[in-house]
Amino acid sequence: MALISCEECGEKISEKAESCPKCGAPTKAGKKAQKKARVAKRGNTQGVGCLLILLSVVLGLTVVGAPVAALLFIVGFVILIAGLLIPA
Ligand SMILES: [Zn+2]
């Protein structure tokens, strides 16, 4: 296990630590993990939006499902846009 210096206070910490135990500053590994989590979260939101839009298209092909399809499309679209605009 290698030790690195904290960027904020210089404390020796494990390279695997996500934040400095002394000052709480995120390490490079911690920043990377946070970024990965944000991207995954955003991907999930967009996935749900895409799924709803796809579902609405399939439902729209049936005459009975058309009103529900329109609603699903709008909801899916809003979720997709929200996933793009809201910073996670
Ligand atoms: Zn520190």
Coordinates of N, CA and C and ligand atoms in Angstrom, one line a residue:
M1 N 0.8 -1.2 0.0 CA 0.0 0.0 0.0 C 0.9 1.2 0.0
A2 N 0.8 2.0 -1.0 CA 1.6 3.2 -1.1 C 0.9 4.4 -0.4
L3 N 1.8 5.3 0.0 CA 1.3 6.5 0.7 C 1.5 7.7 -0.2
I4 N 0.5 8.6 -0.3 CA 0.6 9.8 -1.0 C 0.4 11.0 -0.1
S5 N 0.8 12.2 -0.5 CA 0.6 13.4 0.3 C -0.7 14.0 0.0
C6 N -1.4 14.5 1.0 CA -2.7 15.2 0.8 C -2.4 16.5 0.1
E7 N -3.2 16.8 -0.9 CA -3.0 18.0 -1.7 C -3.2 19.3 -0.8
E8 N -4.1 19.1 0.2 CA -4.4 20.3 1.0 C -3.5 20.5 2.2
C9 N -3.2 19.5 3.0 CA -2.5 19.6 4.2 C -1.1 18.9 4.2
G10 N -0.9 18.1 3.2 CA 0.4 17.4 3.1 C 0.5 16.1 3.9
E11 N -0.5 15.8 4.6 CA -0.6 14.6 5.5 C -0.4 13.3 4.6
K12 N 0.4 12.4 5.1 CA 0.6 11.1 4.4 C -0.6 10.2 4.5
I13 N -1.3 9.9 3.4 CA -2.5 9.1 3.4 C -2.4 8.0 2.4
S14 N -3.2 7.0 2.6 CA -3.2 5.8 1.6 C -3.6 6.3 0.2
E15 N -3.0 5.8 -0.8 CA -3.4 6.2 -2.1 C -4.8 5.7 -2.5
K16 N -5.3 4.7 -1.7 CA -6.6 4.2 -1.9 C -7.7 4.9 -1.2
A17 N -7.3 5.8 -0.2 CA -8.2 6.6 0.5 C -8.9 7.6 -0.4
E18 N -10.3 7.8 -0.2 CA -11.0 8.7 -1.0 C -10.9 10.1 -0.5
S19 N -10.6 10.3 0.8 CA -10.4 11.6 1.3 C -9.4 11.6 2.5
C20 N -8.8 12.7 2.7 CA -7.8 12.9 3.8 C -8.5 12.7 5.2
P21 N -7.9 11.8 6.0 CA -8.5 11.6 7.3 C -8.3 12.8 8.2
K22 N -7.3 13.6 7.9 CA -6.9 14.8 8.8 C -7.8 16.0 8.4
C23 N -7.8 16.4 7.1 CA -8.5 17.6 6.7 C -9.8 17.4 5.9
G24 N -10.0 16.1 5.5 CA -11.2 15.8 4.8 C -11.2 16.1 3.3
A25 N -10.0 16.6 2.8 CA -10.0 17.0 1.4 C -10.0 15.7 0.5
P26 N -10.7 15.7 -0.6 CA -10.8 14.5 -1.4 C -9.5 14.3 -2.1
T27 N -9.0 13.0 -2.2 CA -7.8 12.7 -2.9 C -8.1 12.5 -4.4
K28 N -7.0 12.2 -5.2 CA -7.3 12.0 -6.6 C -8.2 10.8 -6.8
A29 N -8.0 9.7 -6.0 CA -8.8 8.6 -6.1 C -10.3 8.9 -5.7
G30 N -10.4 9.8 -4.7 CA -11.7 10.2 -4.2 C -12.5 11.0 -5.3
K31 N -11.7 11.9 -5.9 CA -12.4 12.7 -7.0 C -12.8 11.9 -8.2
K32 N -11.9 10.9 -8.5 CA -12.2 10.0 -9.6 C -13.5 9.2 -9.3
A33 N -13.6 8.7 -8.0 CA -14.8 7.9 -7.6 C -16.0 8.7 -7.6
Q34 N -15.9 10.0 -7.2 CA -17.1 10.9 -7.2 C -17.5 11.2 -8.6
K35 N -16.6 11.4 -9.5 CA -16.9 11.6 -10.9 C -17.6 10.4 -11.5
K36 N -17.1 9.3 -11.2 CA -17.6 8.0 -11.8 C -19.1 7.9 -11.3
A37 N -19.3 8.2 -10.0 CA -20.6 8.0 -9.4 C -21.6 9.0 -10.0
R38 N -21.1 10.2 -10.3 CA -22.0 11.2 -11.0 C -22.4 10.8 -12.4
V39 N -21.4 10.3 -13.1 CA -21.7 9.8 -14.5 C -22.7 8.7 -14.5
A40 N -22.5 7.8 -13.5 CA -23.4 6.6 -13.4 C -24.8 7.1 -13.1
K41 N -24.9 8.1 -12.2 CA -26.2 8.6 -11.7 C -26.9 9.2 -12.9
R42 N -26.1 10.0 -13.7 CA -26.7 10.7 -14.8 C -27.2 9.7 -15.9
G43 N -26.3 8.7 -16.1 CA -26.6 7.6 -17.0 C -27.9 6.9 -16.7
N44 N -28.2 6.7 -15.4 CA -29.4 6.1 -15.0 C -30.6 6.9 -15.3
T45 N -30.5 8.2 -15.0 CA -31.7 9.1 -15.3 C -32.0 9.1 -16.8
Q46 N -30.9 9.2 -17.6 CA -31.1 9.2 -19.1 C -31.7 7.9 -19.5
G47 N -31.2 6.8 -18.9 CA -31.7 5.5 -19.3 C -33.2 5.4 -19.1
V48 N -33.7 5.9 -17.9 CA -35.1 5.8 -17.6 C -35.9 6.6 -18.6
G49 N -35.4 7.8 -18.9 CA -36.0 8.7 -19.9 C -36.1 8.0 -21.3
C50 N -35.0 7.4 -21.7 CA -35.0 6.7 -23.0 C -36.0 5.5 -23.0
L51 N -36.0 4.8 -21.9 CA -36.8 3.6 -21.8 C -38.3 4.0 -21.9
L52 N -38.7 5.1 -21.3 CA -40.1 5.6 -21.3 C -40.4 6.0 -22.7
I53 N -39.5 6.7 -23.4 CA -39.8 7.2 -24.8 C -39.9 6.0 -25.7
L54 N -39.0 5.0 -25.5 CA -39.1 3.8 -26.4 C -40.5 3.1 -26.1
L55 N -40.8 3.0 -24.8 CA -42.1 2.3 -24.5 C -43.3 3.1 -25.1
S56 N -43.2 4.4 -25.1 CA -44.3 5.2 -25.7 C -44.4 5.0 -27.2
V57 N -43.3 4.8 -27.8 CA -43.3 4.6 -29.3 C -43.9 3.2 -29.6
V58 N -43.6 2.2 -28.8 CA -44.1 0.9 -28.9 C -45.7 0.9 -28.7
L59 N -46.0 1.6 -27.6 CA -47.5 1.7 -27.2 C -48.2 2.5 -28.3
G60 N -47.6 3.5 -28.8 CA -48.2 4.3 -29.8 C -48.5 3.6 -31.1
L61 N -47.9 2.5 -31.3 CA -48.2 1.7 -32.5 C -49.5 1.0 -32.4
T62 N -50.0 0.8 -31.1 CA -51.3 0.2 -30.9 C -52.3 1.4 -30.7
V63 N -53.5 1.2 -31.3 CA -54.5 2.3 -31.2 C -55.0 2.5 -29.8
V64 N -55.1 1.5 -29.0 CA -55.6 1.6 -27.6 C -54.6 2.3 -26.8
G65 N -53.3 2.1 -27.1 CA -52.2 2.6 -26.2 C -51.9 4.1 -26.5
A66 N -52.4 4.6 -27.6 CA -52.0 6.0 -28.0 C -52.1 7.1 -26.9
P67 N -53.2 7.2 -26.2 CA -53.2 8.3 -25.2 C -52.2 8.1 -24.1
V68 N -52.0 6.8 -23.7 CA -51.0 6.5 -22.7 C -49.6 6.8 -23.2
A69 N -49.4 6.4 -24.5 CA -48.1 6.6 -25.2 C -47.7 8.1 -25.2
A70 N -48.7 9.0 -25.5 CA -48.4 10.4 -25.5 C -47.9 10.9 -24.1
L71 N -48.6 10.4 -23.1 CA -48.3 10.8 -21.7 C -46.9 10.2 -21.3
L72 N -46.6 9.0 -21.7 CA -45.3 8.3 -21.4 C -44.2 9.1 -22.1
F73 N -44.5 9.5 -23.4 CA -43.5 10.2 -24.1 C -43.1 11.5 -23.5
I74 N -44.1 12.3 -23.0 CA -43.8 13.5 -22.3 C -43.0 13.3 -21.1
V75 N -43.5 12.4 -20.3 CA -42.8 12.1 -19.0 C -41.3 11.6 -19.3
G76 N -41.2 10.8 -20.2 CA -39.8 10.3 -20.6 C -39.0 11.4 -21.1
F77 N -39.5 12.3 -21.9 CA -38.8 13.4 -22.4 C -38.3 14.4 -21.3
V78 N -39.2 14.6 -20.4 CA -38.9 15.5 -19.3 C -37.8 14.9 -18.4
I79 N -37.9 13.6 -18.1 CA -36.9 12.9 -17.3 C -35.5 13.0 -18.1
L80 N -35.5 12.8 -19.4 CA -34.3 12.8 -20.1 C -33.6 14.2 -20.1
I81 N -34.4 15.2 -20.3 CA -33.9 16.6 -20.3 C -33.4 16.9 -18.9
A82 N -34.2 16.5 -17.9 CA -33.8 16.8 -16.5 C -32.5 16.2 -16.2
G83 N -32.3 15.0 -16.7 CA -31.0 14.2 -16.5 C -29.9 15.0 -17.1
L84 N -30.1 15.6 -18.2 CA -29.1 16.4 -18.9 C -28.8 17.7 -18.3
L85 N -29.8 18.4 -17.7 CA -29.6 19.7 -17.2 C -29.2 19.8 -15.8
I86 N -29.8 18.9 -14.9 CA -29.5 19.0 -13.5 C -28.2 18.4 -13.2
P87 N -27.3 19.2 -12.7 CA -25.9 18.7 -12.3 C -26.0 17.7 -11.1
A88 N -25.6 16.5 -11.2 CA -25.7 15.5 -10.2 C -24.8 15.8 -9.0
Ligands
ZN1 ZN -5.4 16.7 4.3

